[in-house]
Every structure is written in C-alpha cells, then in structure tokens.
Amino acid sequence: MTAARNLLKQAGNALLDFVYPPVCLVCRAEMETGCLCEVCSRGFKPVLPPFCDRCGVPIAADQIVCAACAMSAPPFAWTHALGRYDDTLMHAIHRLKYERKTALARPLGLLLASSIGSCTRLVSEEYPAFDCMVPVPLHPSRLRQRGFNQSELLAKVIAQEHGWQFDNRNLKRVRFTRPQATITAYSERLANILGAFQTSEPLAFQGKSVLLIDDVLTTLGTVRECARVLRNAGAKRVCVAALARG
C-alpha cells in the first residue's frame, strides 16, 4: 500500500513538473529539479578576511579585535557566515523570510552546512562535533505573524546533514523587542535585547557545545545575548553560524 502511494505521489509530482516546470525561487530561471539554481548559489559573495581574532567579524587590516570585543570578550567562541548580505544572497534570504518561499531553506541550509564543516574555527580535531543545534528563537507574537522561524528551518537541515541534535525547545524568547538593526547606539542595542531570552530547562545545555543558528548577522547583539544565556545555563562552548553577515 505504501509503495502504491509513493508511485502515485511520484506520478503526481512528474505531472506537476510537466505543467509547471521547476524554477529557481530566486531568479525564476527554469530548472530540471530543485528551487535554487547553480548560477544564483555561485553568486553568493564570501566574507573575506581579516577577521576579529575573538569573534570573527570583518575588521580593518591594522586591527586585531573589533571594537565590541575590545570592550568585553564575547560569550561565543566564533561567528561564521556563508556569505555577505548583499545582491543574490540577500535576495534569497528575503524570498525565504518575507515572501514565504520556505522551500529555499533546504538548499540554503545545505550550503551553510557545507561551509560550517569546512570552517576549522567551528569544527576541528579538538571540537569535531556540536552537541546540539539551537535556532535563534522568535517571540511568539512574531512567530504567529510570520508563520515560521527561518532560523529553525535552516537549523533542522544543518542538524540532519551533520547528524547533530536539534533543539528548538529549551531557548525561548520571552520579551518582544525592536529589531536590532533599527537601533544605532550600541548602549541602546544592549538595553533593547537584554533579558529577551531564557532557557526553559535548567540543565538542557549543561556541559554542551552549542551551535546557534541565525539567518543574518548584523549588530551581533541578538546572538551575544543568546550566547550569554546559554553560557549561564552551563554550555561549555557556543558558536554562531548564519547565512549572511551584514
């Protein structure tokens, strides 16, 4: 019975592909299969060094650490992004996040998973794997408005690809905040996000190496606060990975 259902499903998908050929959800070019074409994925621009030696953000060539890390050491060990938040990658993220093209989460998540695996500051002989993948949570009201958490969709793909545990239950957003990117003053960004996250299970992260997943890294205020809460909950190491760095 299951085999018959699978055959019917495959036949239905083939008919749909014949009537409505698959297209890239970013540039609308026709494809044989999938939803992100090779031209678009090759158009993602990498984030180039030099990087802050503490957190991984791009800095000037005559600097060793960024201004934020010079004031206080970050609660995370490293941040990593697939590419720069402009042109094709920015458009792909907008299509996923604001136009509800959630099918893009899988190919984008696979690309991010591959780049995580090749980043020696994240995965190395000393740290060959993460104990769990944690998406940056949305406030319940924003989740109801959007209908999905794009960071959660990405984290699921990455966790499955690497065989790491996925945890979307034990880090919660408990306070609604203004978008960090709309606030320019550093002190105001800190005040805006402080206390916005809590762990729901006190021992969930005890002694664990955690990879925090976000879609875009801009001011880093949100992931700093998430990482602080995770470290206070006993996580031994927290790293951050995202699709893009703004």
CSV table of C-alpha atoms in Angstrom, one decimal:
chain,number,residue,atom,x,y,z
A,1,MET,CA,0.0,0.0,0.0
A,2,THR,CA,2.8,2.4,0.9
A,3,ALA,CA,4.6,1.5,-2.4
A,4,ALA,CA,1.5,2.3,-4.3
A,5,ARG,CA,1.1,5.7,-2.6
A,6,ASN,CA,4.7,6.5,-3.3
A,7,LEU,CA,4.2,5.7,-7.0
A,8,LEU,CA,1.1,7.9,-7.2
A,9,LYS,CA,3.0,10.7,-5.4
A,10,GLN,CA,5.9,10.4,-7.9
A,11,ALA,CA,3.5,10.4,-10.8
A,12,GLY,CA,1.7,13.4,-9.5
A,13,ASN,CA,4.9,15.3,-9.0
A,14,ALA,CA,6.0,14.4,-12.5
A,15,LEU,CA,2.7,15.8,-13.9
A,16,LEU,CA,3.1,19.0,-11.9
A,17,ASP,CA,6.7,19.4,-13.2
A,18,PHE,CA,5.4,18.9,-16.8
A,19,VAL,CA,2.6,21.5,-16.4
A,20,TYR,CA,4.6,23.8,-14.1
A,21,PRO,CA,8.3,23.3,-14.7
A,22,PRO,CA,10.5,23.8,-11.6
A,23,VAL,CA,12.0,27.3,-11.4
A,24,CYS,CA,14.7,28.9,-9.2
A,25,LEU,CA,12.9,30.7,-6.5
A,26,VAL,CA,15.5,33.5,-6.5
A,27,CYS,CA,15.9,34.3,-10.3
A,28,ARG,CA,12.9,32.4,-11.7
A,29,ALA,CA,15.1,30.5,-14.2
A,30,GLU,CA,13.7,27.1,-15.2
A,31,MET,CA,15.4,24.1,-13.6
A,32,GLU,CA,15.2,20.3,-14.0
A,33,THR,CA,14.8,19.9,-10.3
A,34,GLY,CA,15.2,21.9,-7.0
A,35,CYS,CA,14.5,25.5,-6.3
A,36,LEU,CA,17.9,27.3,-6.2
A,37,CYS,CA,19.9,27.3,-9.4
A,38,GLU,CA,23.7,27.0,-9.6
A,39,VAL,CA,24.1,30.5,-11.1
A,40,CYS,CA,22.4,32.0,-8.0
A,41,SER,CA,24.3,29.9,-5.5
A,42,ARG,CA,27.6,30.7,-7.2
A,43,GLY,CA,26.7,34.4,-6.9
A,44,PHE,CA,26.8,34.4,-3.1
A,45,LYS,CA,29.8,36.5,-2.2
A,46,PRO,CA,32.1,35.2,0.6
A,47,VAL,CA,33.0,37.2,3.7
A,48,LEU,CA,36.7,37.9,3.3
A,49,PRO,CA,39.4,38.4,6.0
A,50,PRO,CA,40.8,40.0,8.0
A,51,PHE,CA,38.5,38.9,10.9
A,52,CYS,CA,38.4,39.8,14.6
A,53,ASP,CA,40.5,37.3,16.4
A,54,ARG,CA,37.9,36.9,19.1
A,55,CYS,CA,34.5,36.8,17.3
A,56,GLY,CA,35.2,36.5,13.6
A,57,VAL,CA,33.6,39.8,12.4
A,58,PRO,CA,35.5,41.5,9.5
A,59,ILE,CA,37.8,44.3,10.7
A,60,ALA,CA,40.4,46.7,9.2
A,61,ALA,CA,43.8,45.2,8.4
A,62,ASP,CA,45.5,47.1,11.2
A,63,GLN,CA,43.2,45.7,13.9
A,64,ILE,CA,43.4,42.5,15.9
A,65,VAL,CA,40.0,42.6,17.5
A,66,CYS,CA,36.8,44.5,16.8
A,67,ALA,CA,35.6,47.5,18.9
A,68,ALA,CA,32.9,45.4,20.7
A,69,CYS,CA,35.4,42.7,21.7
A,70,ALA,CA,37.9,45.3,22.8
A,71,MET,CA,35.3,46.5,25.4
A,72,SER,CA,34.3,43.0,26.5
A,73,ALA,CA,35.0,39.4,25.4
A,74,PRO,CA,32.1,37.9,23.6
A,75,PRO,CA,30.2,34.9,25.2
A,76,PHE,CA,30.6,32.9,22.0
A,77,ALA,CA,33.8,31.4,20.6
A,78,TRP,CA,33.3,32.3,16.9
A,79,THR,CA,30.8,33.5,14.4
A,80,HIS,CA,30.6,32.3,10.8
A,81,ALA,CA,28.6,33.3,7.8
A,82,LEU,CA,28.1,31.6,4.4
A,83,GLY,CA,28.4,35.0,2.6
A,84,ARG,CA,27.8,38.7,2.5
A,85,TYR,CA,24.4,40.2,2.9
A,86,ASP,CA,24.0,41.7,-0.5
A,87,ASP,CA,22.9,41.0,-4.1
A,88,THR,CA,21.9,37.4,-4.7
A,89,LEU,CA,22.2,36.1,-1.2
A,90,MET,CA,20.2,39.0,0.3
A,91,HIS,CA,17.5,38.4,-2.3
A,92,ALA,CA,17.4,34.7,-1.5
A,93,ILE,CA,17.0,35.4,2.2
A,94,HIS,CA,14.3,38.0,1.5
A,95,ARG,CA,12.4,35.4,-0.6
A,96,LEU,CA,12.7,32.9,2.2
A,97,LYS,CA,11.9,35.2,5.1
A,98,TYR,CA,9.4,37.8,3.8
A,99,GLU,CA,7.9,36.1,0.8
A,100,ARG,CA,7.4,32.7,2.5
A,101,LYS,CA,9.4,30.7,0.0
A,102,THR,CA,10.3,28.2,2.7
A,103,ALA,CA,11.4,25.6,0.1
A,104,LEU,CA,14.6,27.7,-0.1
A,105,ALA,CA,15.5,26.7,3.5
A,106,ARG,CA,16.8,23.3,2.3
A,107,PRO,CA,19.3,24.3,-0.4
A,108,LEU,CA,20.4,27.3,1.7
A,109,GLY,CA,20.7,25.1,4.8
A,110,LEU,CA,22.8,22.6,2.9
A,111,LEU,CA,25.2,25.3,1.6
A,112,LEU,CA,25.6,26.6,5.2
A,113,ALA,CA,26.1,23.1,6.5
A,114,SER,CA,28.9,22.5,4.0
A,115,SER,CA,30.6,25.8,4.9
A,116,ILE,CA,30.3,25.0,8.6
A,117,GLY,CA,32.0,21.7,8.0
A,118,SER,CA,34.9,23.4,6.3
A,119,CYS,CA,35.4,26.1,8.9
A,120,THR,CA,38.2,25.0,11.2
A,121,ARG,CA,37.3,27.6,13.8
A,122,LEU,CA,34.0,25.8,14.2
A,123,VAL,CA,34.8,22.1,13.6
A,124,SER,CA,38.3,20.8,14.4
A,125,GLU,CA,40.1,17.9,16.0
A,126,GLU,CA,39.5,19.5,19.4
A,127,TYR,CA,35.8,20.1,18.6
A,128,PRO,CA,34.8,17.5,15.9
A,129,ALA,CA,31.1,18.0,16.5
A,130,PHE,CA,28.4,20.1,18.3
A,131,ASP,CA,26.2,18.5,20.9
A,132,CYS,CA,23.2,20.5,19.7
A,133,MET,CA,21.9,23.0,17.1
A,134,VAL,CA,19.8,25.8,18.5
A,135,PRO,CA,18.0,28.3,16.3
A,136,VAL,CA,17.6,31.9,17.5
A,137,PRO,CA,14.0,31.9,18.6
A,138,LEU,CA,11.3,34.3,17.6
A,139,HIS,CA,8.9,35.9,20.1
A,140,PRO,CA,5.6,34.0,20.0
A,141,SER,CA,3.7,37.0,18.5
A,142,ARG,CA,6.2,37.4,15.7
A,143,LEU,CA,6.1,33.6,15.1
A,144,ARG,CA,2.3,33.8,14.8
A,145,GLN,CA,2.6,36.7,12.4
A,146,ARG,CA,5.2,35.1,10.1
A,147,GLY,CA,4.1,31.5,10.5
A,148,PHE,CA,7.6,30.0,10.7
A,149,ASN,CA,11.0,30.7,12.1
A,150,GLN,CA,13.5,30.8,9.2
A,151,SER,CA,16.4,30.1,11.6
A,152,GLU,CA,14.7,27.0,12.8
A,153,LEU,CA,14.2,25.7,9.2
A,154,LEU,CA,17.9,26.2,8.5
A,155,ALA,CA,19.0,24.6,11.8
A,156,LYS,CA,16.9,21.5,11.1
A,157,VAL,CA,18.6,21.0,7.7
A,158,ILE,CA,22.1,21.5,9.2
A,159,ALA,CA,21.4,19.2,12.1
A,160,GLN,CA,20.2,16.5,9.8
A,161,GLU,CA,23.1,16.9,7.4
A,162,HIS,CA,25.8,16.6,10.2
A,163,GLY,CA,23.9,14.2,12.4
A,164,TRP,CA,23.8,16.7,15.3
A,165,GLN,CA,20.9,17.1,17.8
A,166,PHE,CA,18.3,19.8,17.0
A,167,ASP,CA,16.9,21.7,20.0
A,168,ASN,CA,14.2,24.3,19.5
A,169,ARG,CA,12.5,23.9,22.9
A,170,ASN,CA,15.0,25.0,25.5
A,171,LEU,CA,15.9,28.5,24.5
A,172,LYS,CA,12.9,30.9,24.4
A,173,ARG,CA,12.3,34.5,23.5
A,174,VAL,CA,10.3,35.9,26.4
A,175,ARG,CA,10.3,39.6,25.6
A,176,PHE,CA,9.3,41.4,22.4
A,177,THR,CA,12.0,43.7,21.2
A,178,ARG,CA,12.6,46.2,18.4
A,179,PRO,CA,14.7,44.9,15.5
A,180,GLN,CA,18.4,45.4,16.5
A,181,ALA,CA,19.2,46.7,13.0
A,182,THR,CA,16.9,49.8,13.6
A,183,ILE,CA,18.9,50.9,16.6
A,184,THR,CA,22.2,52.7,16.0
A,185,ALA,CA,23.6,53.4,19.5
A,186,TYR,CA,25.5,50.4,21.0
A,187,SER,CA,24.2,51.0,24.5
A,188,GLU,CA,20.6,51.2,23.3
A,189,ARG,CA,21.1,47.9,21.4
A,190,LEU,CA,22.3,46.2,24.6
A,191,ALA,CA,19.4,47.5,26.6
A,192,ASN,CA,16.9,46.5,23.9
A,193,ILE,CA,17.9,42.8,23.8
A,194,LEU,CA,18.9,42.3,27.5
A,195,GLY,CA,16.7,39.8,29.2
A,196,ALA,CA,14.9,38.9,26.0
A,197,PHE,CA,15.9,35.2,26.2
A,198,GLN,CA,15.6,32.4,28.8
A,199,THR,CA,16.2,28.7,29.0
A,200,SER,CA,13.2,26.6,29.8
A,201,GLU,CA,15.1,23.6,31.1
A,202,PRO,CA,17.9,24.5,33.6
A,203,LEU,CA,20.2,21.5,32.7
A,204,ALA,CA,19.4,21.3,28.9
A,205,PHE,CA,22.7,22.9,27.9
A,206,GLN,CA,24.9,21.8,30.8
A,207,GLY,CA,28.4,20.9,29.6
A,208,LYS,CA,27.3,21.0,25.9
A,209,SER,CA,28.9,22.5,22.8
A,210,VAL,CA,26.2,24.5,21.1
A,211,LEU,CA,25.9,25.9,17.6
A,212,LEU,CA,23.5,28.8,17.5
A,213,ILE,CA,21.9,29.4,14.1
A,214,ASP,CA,20.6,32.7,12.7
A,215,ASP,CA,19.7,34.0,9.2
A,216,VAL,CA,21.6,37.3,9.2
A,217,LEU,CA,24.3,38.6,11.5
A,218,THR,CA,24.3,42.4,11.7
A,219,THR,CA,25.0,44.1,15.1
A,220,LEU,CA,25.5,40.7,16.8
A,221,GLY,CA,23.5,42.0,19.8
A,222,THR,CA,20.9,39.2,19.5
A,223,VAL,CA,23.4,36.3,19.2
A,224,ARG,CA,25.5,37.8,22.0
A,225,GLU,CA,22.5,37.8,24.3
A,226,CYS,CA,21.5,34.3,23.3
A,227,ALA,CA,25.1,33.0,23.8
A,228,ARG,CA,25.3,34.7,27.2
A,229,VAL,CA,22.1,33.0,28.3
A,230,LEU,CA,23.4,29.6,27.0
A,231,ARG,CA,26.7,30.0,28.8
A,232,ASN,CA,25.0,31.0,32.0
A,233,ALA,CA,22.9,27.8,31.6
A,234,GLY,CA,26.1,25.8,31.6
A,235,ALA,CA,27.1,25.5,27.9
A,236,LYS,CA,30.8,24.9,27.7
A,237,ARG,CA,31.1,26.4,24.2
A,238,VAL,CA,28.9,28.4,22.0
A,239,CYS,CA,29.5,29.2,18.3
A,240,VAL,CA,27.3,31.1,15.9
A,241,ALA,CA,26.6,30.4,12.2
A,242,ALA,CA,24.3,32.3,9.8
A,243,LEU,CA,23.6,32.5,6.1
A,244,ALA,CA,24.8,36.1,5.8
A,245,ARG,CA,26.8,38.8,7.5
A,246,GLY,CA,25.5,42.4,7.1
